[in-house]
Amino acid sequence: MDNIKPRVKVPKSASAGEIITIKTLINHPMESGLRKGKDGNLIPRQIINKFTCEFNGKSVFSCELEPAISANPYIEFSAKVTEAGTFKFSWLDDDGSVYETENKIAIK
Amino acid sequence: AAGVFGFSLSASATPEATAESIKNFAGGKEPAMGGDLTLTTPEIAENGNTVPIEVSVASPMTDDDYVESVVIYAEGNPNPDVAVFHFTPMSGAAEAKTRMRLAKTQNVVAVAKTSKGQVFMDKKEVKVTIGGCGG
């Protein structure tokens, strides 16, 4: 899909050992597959089915999403920061597309 | 707005289907109600298309004692599955928030599983004014 833009909110820095909150949003219709189009036929399902967050290559948090998740899926979770590094976020679309973004964090 | 989200087109899931899924997730264990797991939902959702939910599990989140996953079900949706959250000790806290669709007034259920094999459950009723999905 075109014009899909992931957005994340991560603090620029944290104290060593601090637990931070990460907020993510991606614009996506999350077409449930249960909805009829104008022609009366079902619109095929197309959703973001998986989201992952890694820090310096190690898994922090991930989730599997079903059609019951609202359009423009919003996901908020925590991460414990013990060192400076890079968060990598990935969203997997039913059509095989992967949307990615990265955020760096420093230690105060 | 009928048919906007189309959940009303198919049969609803049942509490029985949800109970079956919970059994599979819990590996046959009987989940302990409440306790360390808290599911937070609005009592009344005016718009079923976007209902905020939050799960939080009290846990040390250390390498040998942490919450592995939390699964969310909506008993009255056409498909009860909503999401599965996977945590690691690097999560720091077993907490997550998202927004979900609810076809009608129903129970939302959260079940958590820890690395030590404990299983917790919490359940909240959400009254839905306008069904998420034209219901």
PDB file of C-alpha atoms in Angstrom:
ATOM      1  CA  MET A   1       0.000   0.000   0.000  1.00  0.00           C
ATOM      2  CA  ASP A   2       1.147   3.548  -0.665  1.00  0.00           C
ATOM      3  CA  ASN A   3       1.326   6.472   1.705  1.00  0.00           C
ATOM      4  CA  ILE A   4       1.688   4.340   4.805  1.00  0.00           C
ATOM      5  CA  LYS A   5       3.736   6.255   7.326  1.00  0.00           C
ATOM      6  CA  PRO A   6       4.644   4.828  10.730  1.00  0.00           C
ATOM      7  CA  ARG A   7       5.064   7.275  13.596  1.00  0.00           C
ATOM      8  CA  VAL A   8       6.718   6.586  16.947  1.00  0.00           C
ATOM      9  CA  LYS A   9       7.338   8.645  20.051  1.00  0.00           C
ATOM     10  CA  VAL A  10      10.488   7.653  21.964  1.00  0.00           C
ATOM     11  CA  PRO A  11      12.333   9.872  24.477  1.00  0.00           C
ATOM     12  CA  LYS A  12      15.689  11.182  23.120  1.00  0.00           C
ATOM     13  CA  SER A  13      17.456  10.097  26.301  1.00  0.00           C
ATOM     14  CA  ALA A  14      16.876   8.118  29.490  1.00  0.00           C
ATOM     15  CA  SER A  15      18.726   7.284  32.704  1.00  0.00           C
ATOM     16  CA  ALA A  16      20.392   3.863  32.754  1.00  0.00           C
ATOM     17  CA  GLY A  17      17.795   1.333  33.916  1.00  0.00           C
ATOM     18  CA  GLU A  18      14.856   3.657  33.301  1.00  0.00           C
ATOM     19  CA  ILE A  19      11.573   2.196  32.009  1.00  0.00           C
ATOM     20  CA  ILE A  20      10.312   4.404  29.193  1.00  0.00           C
ATOM     21  CA  THR A  21       6.973   4.527  27.390  1.00  0.00           C
ATOM     22  CA  ILE A  22       6.924   4.094  23.609  1.00  0.00           C
ATOM     23  CA  LYS A  23       3.901   5.198  21.570  1.00  0.00           C
ATOM     24  CA  THR A  24       3.396   4.052  17.981  1.00  0.00           C
ATOM     25  CA  LEU A  25       0.830   4.753  15.302  1.00  0.00           C
ATOM     26  CA  ILE A  26       0.631   3.726  11.662  1.00  0.00           C
ATOM     27  CA  ASN A  27      -1.985   4.959   9.215  1.00  0.00           C
ATOM     28  CA  HIS A  28      -3.681   1.883   7.785  1.00  0.00           C
ATOM     29  CA  PRO A  29      -7.357   1.053   7.069  1.00  0.00           C
ATOM     30  CA  MET A  30      -7.194  -2.362   8.854  1.00  0.00           C
ATOM     31  CA  GLU A  31      -9.764  -3.674   6.381  1.00  0.00           C
ATOM     32  CA  SER A  32     -11.510  -6.398   8.389  1.00  0.00           C
ATOM     33  CA  GLY A  33     -12.618  -8.624   5.500  1.00  0.00           C
ATOM     34  CA  LEU A  34     -16.169  -8.521   6.891  1.00  0.00           C
ATOM     35  CA  ARG A  35     -17.210  -5.283   5.230  1.00  0.00           C
ATOM     36  CA  LYS A  36     -19.187  -5.007   1.983  1.00  0.00           C
ATOM     37  CA  GLY A  37     -18.192  -2.569  -0.724  1.00  0.00           C
ATOM     38  CA  LYS A  38     -20.546  -0.444  -2.869  1.00  0.00           C
ATOM     39  CA  ASP A  39     -20.941  -3.380  -5.288  1.00  0.00           C
ATOM     40  CA  GLY A  40     -22.279  -5.592  -2.488  1.00  0.00           C
ATOM     41  CA  ASN A  41     -19.245  -7.871  -2.457  1.00  0.00           C
ATOM     42  CA  LEU A  42     -17.012  -8.369   0.547  1.00  0.00           C
ATOM     43  CA  ILE A  43     -13.868  -6.230   0.562  1.00  0.00           C
ATOM     44  CA  PRO A  44     -10.905  -8.595   1.088  1.00  0.00           C
ATOM     45  CA  ARG A  45      -9.179  -8.491   4.451  1.00  0.00           C
ATOM     46  CA  GLN A  46      -6.015  -6.407   4.594  1.00  0.00           C
ATOM     47  CA  ILE A  47      -4.571  -5.570   7.981  1.00  0.00           C
ATOM     48  CA  ILE A  48      -1.312  -5.023   9.803  1.00  0.00           C
ATOM     49  CA  ASN A  49      -1.010  -8.497  11.356  1.00  0.00           C
ATOM     50  CA  LYS A  50       2.211  -8.111  13.345  1.00  0.00           C
ATOM     51  CA  PHE A  51       4.264  -5.419  15.035  1.00  0.00           C
ATOM     52  CA  THR A  52       7.746  -5.836  16.512  1.00  0.00           C
ATOM     53  CA  CYS A  53      10.136  -3.654  18.490  1.00  0.00           C
ATOM     54  CA  GLU A  54      13.832  -4.504  18.863  1.00  0.00           C
ATOM     55  CA  PHE A  55      16.556  -2.682  20.748  1.00  0.00           C
ATOM     56  CA  ASN A  56      20.140  -3.198  19.554  1.00  0.00           C
ATOM     57  CA  GLY A  57      18.971  -6.362  17.793  1.00  0.00           C
ATOM     58  CA  LYS A  58      17.158  -7.888  20.778  1.00  0.00           C
ATOM     59  CA  SER A  59      13.391  -8.311  21.065  1.00  0.00           C
ATOM     60  CA  VAL A  60      11.686  -5.851  23.430  1.00  0.00           C
ATOM     61  CA  PHE A  61       8.024  -6.289  22.549  1.00  0.00           C
ATOM     62  CA  SER A  62       5.910  -7.710  19.745  1.00  0.00           C
ATOM     63  CA  CYS A  63       2.257  -8.345  19.071  1.00  0.00           C
ATOM     64  CA  GLU A  64      -0.045 -10.131  16.671  1.00  0.00           C
ATOM     65  CA  LEU A  65      -3.058  -8.124  15.576  1.00  0.00           C
ATOM     66  CA  GLU A  66      -6.455  -9.323  14.370  1.00  0.00           C
ATOM     67  CA  PRO A  67      -9.130  -7.489  12.341  1.00  0.00           C
ATOM     68  CA  ALA A  68     -10.681  -6.360  15.666  1.00  0.00           C
ATOM     69  CA  ILE A  69      -7.900  -3.774  16.015  1.00  0.00           C
ATOM     70  CA  SER A  70      -9.089  -0.285  14.993  1.00  0.00           C
ATOM     71  CA  ALA A  71      -7.996   1.462  11.809  1.00  0.00           C
ATOM     72  CA  ASN A  72      -4.699   3.351  12.158  1.00  0.00           C
ATOM     73  CA  PRO A  73      -3.478   0.922  14.824  1.00  0.00           C
ATOM     74  CA  TYR A  74      -2.095   2.578  17.949  1.00  0.00           C
ATOM     75  CA  ILE A  75       0.194   0.560  20.209  1.00  0.00           C
ATOM     76  CA  GLU A  76       1.765   1.775  23.430  1.00  0.00           C
ATOM     77  CA  PHE A  77       4.202  -0.276  25.537  1.00  0.00           C
ATOM     78  CA  SER A  78       7.269  -0.026  27.782  1.00  0.00           C
ATOM     79  CA  ALA A  79      10.987  -0.639  27.383  1.00  0.00           C
ATOM     80  CA  LYS A  80      13.790  -0.814  29.915  1.00  0.00           C
ATOM     81  CA  VAL A  81      16.810   1.160  28.721  1.00  0.00           C
ATOM     82  CA  THR A  82      20.153  -0.060  30.043  1.00  0.00           C
ATOM     83  CA  GLU A  83      22.437   1.320  27.325  1.00  0.00           C
ATOM     84  CA  ALA A  84      22.445   3.781  24.443  1.00  0.00           C
ATOM     85  CA  GLY A  85      21.282   2.347  21.149  1.00  0.00           C
ATOM     86  CA  THR A  86      18.659   2.086  18.468  1.00  0.00           C
ATOM     87  CA  PHE A  87      15.066   0.966  18.598  1.00  0.00           C
ATOM     88  CA  LYS A  88      13.860  -0.684  15.409  1.00  0.00           C
ATOM     89  CA  PHE A  89      10.115  -0.896  14.760  1.00  0.00           C
ATOM     90  CA  SER A  90       8.447  -3.066  12.080  1.00  0.00           C
ATOM     91  CA  TRP A  91       4.845  -3.436  10.965  1.00  0.00           C
ATOM     92  CA  LEU A  92       3.871  -6.401   8.740  1.00  0.00           C
ATOM     93  CA  ASP A  93       1.030  -5.989   6.269  1.00  0.00           C
ATOM     94  CA  ASP A  94      -1.162  -8.876   5.005  1.00  0.00           C
ATOM     95  CA  ASP A  95       0.079  -8.052   1.472  1.00  0.00           C
ATOM     96  CA  GLY A  96       3.666  -8.824   2.488  1.00  0.00           C
ATOM     97  CA  SER A  97       4.797  -5.213   2.831  1.00  0.00           C
ATOM     98  CA  VAL A  98       6.971  -4.333   5.815  1.00  0.00           C
ATOM     99  CA  TYR A  99       6.988  -0.780   7.152  1.00  0.00           C
ATOM    100  CA  GLU A 100       9.977   0.130   9.303  1.00  0.00           C
ATOM    101  CA  THR A 101      11.347   3.002  11.293  1.00  0.00           C
ATOM    102  CA  GLU A 102      14.189   3.527  13.790  1.00  0.00           C
ATOM    103  CA  ASN A 103      14.826   5.787  16.780  1.00  0.00           C
ATOM    104  CA  LYS A 104      18.070   6.364  18.661  1.00  0.00           C
ATOM    105  CA  ILE A 105      18.216   6.879  22.409  1.00  0.00           C
ATOM    106  CA  ALA A 106      21.075   8.243  24.518  1.00  0.00           C
ATOM    107  CA  ILE A 107      21.900   7.671  28.198  1.00  0.00           C
ATOM    108  CA  LYS A 108      21.645  10.767  30.412  1.00  0.00           C
TER     109      LYS A 108
ATOM    110  CA  ALA B   1     -23.949   3.487   8.975  1.00  0.00           C
ATOM    111  CA  ALA B   2     -24.912  -0.155   8.485  1.00  0.00           C
ATOM    112  CA  GLY B   3     -22.219  -2.109   6.716  1.00  0.00           C
ATOM    113  CA  VAL B   4     -19.547   0.475   7.291  1.00  0.00           C
ATOM    114  CA  PHE B   5     -17.511  -2.078   9.118  1.00  0.00           C
ATOM    115  CA  GLY B   6     -19.649  -5.066   8.369  1.00  0.00           C
ATOM    116  CA  PHE B   7     -19.276  -7.040  11.579  1.00  0.00           C
ATOM    117  CA  SER B   8     -23.033  -7.487  11.602  1.00  0.00           C
ATOM    118  CA  LEU B   9     -22.820  -9.585   8.449  1.00  0.00           C
ATOM    119  CA  SER B  10     -21.545 -12.713  10.112  1.00  0.00           C
ATOM    120  CA  ALA B  11     -22.404 -14.700  13.183  1.00  0.00           C
ATOM    121  CA  SER B  12     -21.054 -13.538  16.501  1.00  0.00           C
ATOM    122  CA  ALA B  13     -18.440 -15.395  18.445  1.00  0.00           C
ATOM    123  CA  THR B  14     -19.663 -16.940  21.635  1.00  0.00           C
ATOM    124  CA  PRO B  15     -18.324 -17.025  25.186  1.00  0.00           C
ATOM    125  CA  GLU B  16     -17.866 -20.774  24.588  1.00  0.00           C
ATOM    126  CA  ALA B  17     -15.527 -20.145  21.633  1.00  0.00           C
ATOM    127  CA  THR B  18     -13.562 -17.702  23.765  1.00  0.00           C
ATOM    128  CA  ALA B  19     -13.349 -20.206  26.646  1.00  0.00           C
ATOM    129  CA  GLU B  20     -11.958 -22.783  24.194  1.00  0.00           C
ATOM    130  CA  SER B  21      -9.279 -20.337  22.974  1.00  0.00           C
ATOM    131  CA  ILE B  22      -8.352 -19.483  26.571  1.00  0.00           C
ATOM    132  CA  LYS B  23      -7.942 -23.174  27.352  1.00  0.00           C
ATOM    133  CA  ASN B  24      -5.524 -23.554  24.426  1.00  0.00           C
ATOM    134  CA  PHE B  25      -3.572 -20.437  25.403  1.00  0.00           C
ATOM    135  CA  ALA B  26      -3.355 -21.479  29.065  1.00  0.00           C
ATOM    136  CA  GLY B  27      -2.271 -25.005  28.195  1.00  0.00           C
ATOM    137  CA  GLY B  28      -5.202 -26.502  30.094  1.00  0.00           C
ATOM    138  CA  LYS B  29      -4.567 -24.500  33.273  1.00  0.00           C
ATOM    139  CA  GLU B  30      -7.438 -22.766  35.037  1.00  0.00           C
ATOM    140  CA  PRO B  31      -6.629 -19.034  34.974  1.00  0.00           C
ATOM    141  CA  ALA B  32      -6.741 -17.189  38.308  1.00  0.00           C
ATOM    142  CA  MET B  33      -9.224 -14.283  38.087  1.00  0.00           C
ATOM    143  CA  GLY B  34      -7.842 -10.797  38.596  1.00  0.00           C
ATOM    144  CA  GLY B  35      -4.925 -10.545  40.959  1.00  0.00           C
ATOM    145  CA  ASP B  36      -1.780  -9.586  39.087  1.00  0.00           C
ATOM    146  CA  LEU B  37      -3.514  -8.797  35.778  1.00  0.00           C
ATOM    147  CA  THR B  38      -5.602  -5.661  35.281  1.00  0.00           C
ATOM    148  CA  LEU B  39      -7.625  -5.031  32.135  1.00  0.00           C
ATOM    149  CA  THR B  40      -8.813  -1.443  31.805  1.00  0.00           C
ATOM    150  CA  THR B  41     -11.643  -0.567  29.416  1.00  0.00           C
ATOM    151  CA  PRO B  42     -14.240   2.202  29.336  1.00  0.00           C
ATOM    152  CA  GLU B  43     -17.574   1.201  30.938  1.00  0.00           C
ATOM    153  CA  ILE B  44     -19.414   2.739  28.023  1.00  0.00           C
ATOM    154  CA  ALA B  45     -17.998   3.099  24.530  1.00  0.00           C
ATOM    155  CA  GLU B  46     -19.985   5.511  22.389  1.00  0.00           C
ATOM    156  CA  ASN B  47     -18.126   4.459  19.269  1.00  0.00           C
ATOM    157  CA  GLY B  48     -17.423   0.752  18.907  1.00  0.00           C
ATOM    158  CA  ASN B  49     -14.971   1.444  16.101  1.00  0.00           C
ATOM    159  CA  THR B  50     -12.270   2.643  18.439  1.00  0.00           C
ATOM    160  CA  VAL B  51     -12.402   1.496  22.047  1.00  0.00           C
ATOM    161  CA  PRO B  52      -9.249   2.154  24.100  1.00  0.00           C
ATOM    162  CA  ILE B  53      -8.015  -0.808  26.155  1.00  0.00           C
ATOM    163  CA  GLU B  54      -5.070  -1.268  28.486  1.00  0.00           C
ATOM    164  CA  VAL B  55      -3.512  -4.348  30.076  1.00  0.00           C
ATOM    165  CA  SER B  56      -1.084  -4.282  32.959  1.00  0.00           C
ATOM    166  CA  VAL B  57       0.448  -7.220  34.828  1.00  0.00           C
ATOM    167  CA  ALA B  58       2.355  -6.823  38.094  1.00  0.00           C
ATOM    168  CA  SER B  59       5.622  -8.696  37.519  1.00  0.00           C
ATOM    169  CA  PRO B  60       9.313  -8.285  38.414  1.00  0.00           C
ATOM    170  CA  MET B  61      10.105  -8.697  34.659  1.00  0.00           C
ATOM    171  CA  THR B  62      13.460 -10.329  35.395  1.00  0.00           C
ATOM    172  CA  ASP B  63      15.146 -12.973  33.217  1.00  0.00           C
ATOM    173  CA  ASP B  64      13.690 -15.827  35.280  1.00  0.00           C
ATOM    174  CA  ASP B  65      10.297 -14.332  36.165  1.00  0.00           C
ATOM    175  CA  TYR B  66       8.484 -12.263  33.569  1.00  0.00           C
ATOM    176  CA  VAL B  67       5.194 -12.065  31.712  1.00  0.00           C
ATOM    177  CA  GLU B  68       5.571 -13.831  28.355  1.00  0.00           C
ATOM    178  CA  SER B  69       2.277 -12.932  26.741  1.00  0.00           C
ATOM    179  CA  VAL B  70      -1.146 -11.412  27.188  1.00  0.00           C
ATOM    180  CA  VAL B  71      -4.005 -12.293  24.857  1.00  0.00           C
ATOM    181  CA  ILE B  72      -7.172 -10.220  24.379  1.00  0.00           C
ATOM    182  CA  TYR B  73     -10.573 -11.612  23.359  1.00  0.00           C
ATOM    183  CA  ALA B  74     -13.885  -9.921  22.560  1.00  0.00           C
ATOM    184  CA  GLU B  75     -16.577 -12.509  23.326  1.00  0.00           C
ATOM    185  CA  GLY B  76     -19.267 -10.879  21.197  1.00  0.00           C
ATOM    186  CA  ASN B  77     -17.317 -10.068  18.029  1.00  0.00           C
ATOM    187  CA  PRO B  78     -17.639 -12.231  14.879  1.00  0.00           C
ATOM    188  CA  ASN B  79     -14.110 -13.457  15.643  1.00  0.00           C
ATOM    189  CA  PRO B  80     -13.195 -13.285  19.350  1.00  0.00           C
ATOM    190  CA  ASP B  81      -9.441 -12.835  18.724  1.00  0.00           C
ATOM    191  CA  VAL B  82      -8.226  -9.261  19.154  1.00  0.00           C
ATOM    192  CA  ALA B  83      -4.477  -9.260  19.822  1.00  0.00           C
ATOM    193  CA  VAL B  84      -1.612 -11.082  21.509  1.00  0.00           C
ATOM    194  CA  PHE B  85       1.113  -9.033  23.202  1.00  0.00           C
ATOM    195  CA  HIS B  86       4.546 -10.635  23.721  1.00  0.00           C
ATOM    196  CA  PHE B  87       6.796  -9.188  26.402  1.00  0.00           C
ATOM    197  CA  THR B  88      10.434  -9.804  27.323  1.00  0.00           C
ATOM    198  CA  PRO B  89      12.528  -8.814  30.356  1.00  0.00           C
ATOM    199  CA  MET B  90      13.625  -5.862  28.177  1.00  0.00           C
ATOM    200  CA  SER B  91      10.013  -4.614  28.196  1.00  0.00           C
ATOM    201  CA  GLY B  92      10.657  -3.510  31.793  1.00  0.00           C
ATOM    202  CA  ALA B  93       6.930  -3.590  32.537  1.00  0.00           C
ATOM    203  CA  ALA B  94       4.173  -5.852  31.222  1.00  0.00           C
ATOM    204  CA  GLU B  95       1.922  -3.044  30.051  1.00  0.00           C
ATOM    205  CA  ALA B  96       0.338  -2.286  26.691  1.00  0.00           C
ATOM    206  CA  LYS B  97      -2.399  -0.094  25.283  1.00  0.00           C
ATOM    207  CA  THR B  98      -4.239  -0.211  21.970  1.00  0.00           C
ATOM    208  CA  ARG B  99      -7.622   0.577  20.417  1.00  0.00           C
ATOM    209  CA  MET B 100     -10.100  -2.069  19.331  1.00  0.00           C
ATOM    210  CA  ARG B 101     -13.377  -2.617  17.504  1.00  0.00           C
ATOM    211  CA  LEU B 102     -16.418  -3.926  19.389  1.00  0.00           C
ATOM    212  CA  ALA B 103     -19.461  -5.031  17.403  1.00  0.00           C
ATOM    213  CA  LYS B 104     -21.866  -4.710  20.364  1.00  0.00           C
ATOM    214  CA  THR B 105     -22.088  -4.622  24.164  1.00  0.00           C
ATOM    215  CA  GLN B 106     -20.022  -7.549  25.417  1.00  0.00           C
ATOM    216  CA  ASN B 107     -17.279  -8.852  27.696  1.00  0.00           C
ATOM    217  CA  VAL B 108     -13.639  -8.216  26.872  1.00  0.00           C
ATOM    218  CA  VAL B 109     -11.278 -10.808  28.341  1.00  0.00           C
ATOM    219  CA  ALA B 110      -7.511 -10.634  28.934  1.00  0.00           C
ATOM    220  CA  VAL B 111      -5.384 -13.661  29.857  1.00  0.00           C
ATOM    221  CA  ALA B 112      -1.707 -13.434  30.863  1.00  0.00           C
ATOM    222  CA  LYS B 113       0.916 -16.184  30.985  1.00  0.00           C
ATOM    223  CA  THR B 114       4.195 -15.862  32.897  1.00  0.00           C
ATOM    224  CA  SER B 115       7.561 -17.541  32.298  1.00  0.00           C
ATOM    225  CA  LYS B 116       6.862 -19.585  35.444  1.00  0.00           C
ATOM    226  CA  GLY B 117       3.632 -20.948  33.974  1.00  0.00           C
ATOM    227  CA  GLN B 118       1.184 -18.857  36.005  1.00  0.00           C
ATOM    228  CA  VAL B 119      -2.011 -17.865  34.201  1.00  0.00           C
ATOM    229  CA  PHE B 120      -4.127 -14.833  35.140  1.00  0.00           C
ATOM    230  CA  MET B 121      -7.401 -13.570  33.719  1.00  0.00           C
ATOM    231  CA  ASP B 122      -9.454 -10.396  33.908  1.00  0.00           C
ATOM    232  CA  LYS B 123     -12.788  -9.593  32.295  1.00  0.00           C
ATOM    233  CA  LYS B 124     -14.654  -6.318  31.771  1.00  0.00           C
ATOM    234  CA  GLU B 125     -18.031  -5.574  30.256  1.00  0.00           C
ATOM    235  CA  VAL B 126     -18.121  -2.724  27.750  1.00  0.00           C
ATOM    236  CA  LYS B 127     -21.465  -1.193  26.815  1.00  0.00           C
ATOM    237  CA  VAL B 128     -21.354  -0.168  23.179  1.00  0.00           C
ATOM    238  CA  THR B 129     -23.696   2.612  22.044  1.00  0.00           C
ATOM    239  CA  ILE B 130     -22.917   2.495  18.316  1.00  0.00           C
ATOM    240  CA  GLY B 131     -21.569  -0.879  17.229  1.00  0.00           C
ATOM    241  CA  GLY B 132     -18.110  -0.894  15.784  1.00  0.00           C
ATOM    242  CA  CYS B 133     -18.847  -1.924  12.450  1.00  0.00           C
ATOM    243  CA  GLY B 134     -22.370  -0.950  11.812  1.00  0.00           C
ATOM    244  CA  GLY B 135     -23.796  -3.503  14.235  1.00  0.00           C
TER     245      GLY B 135
END
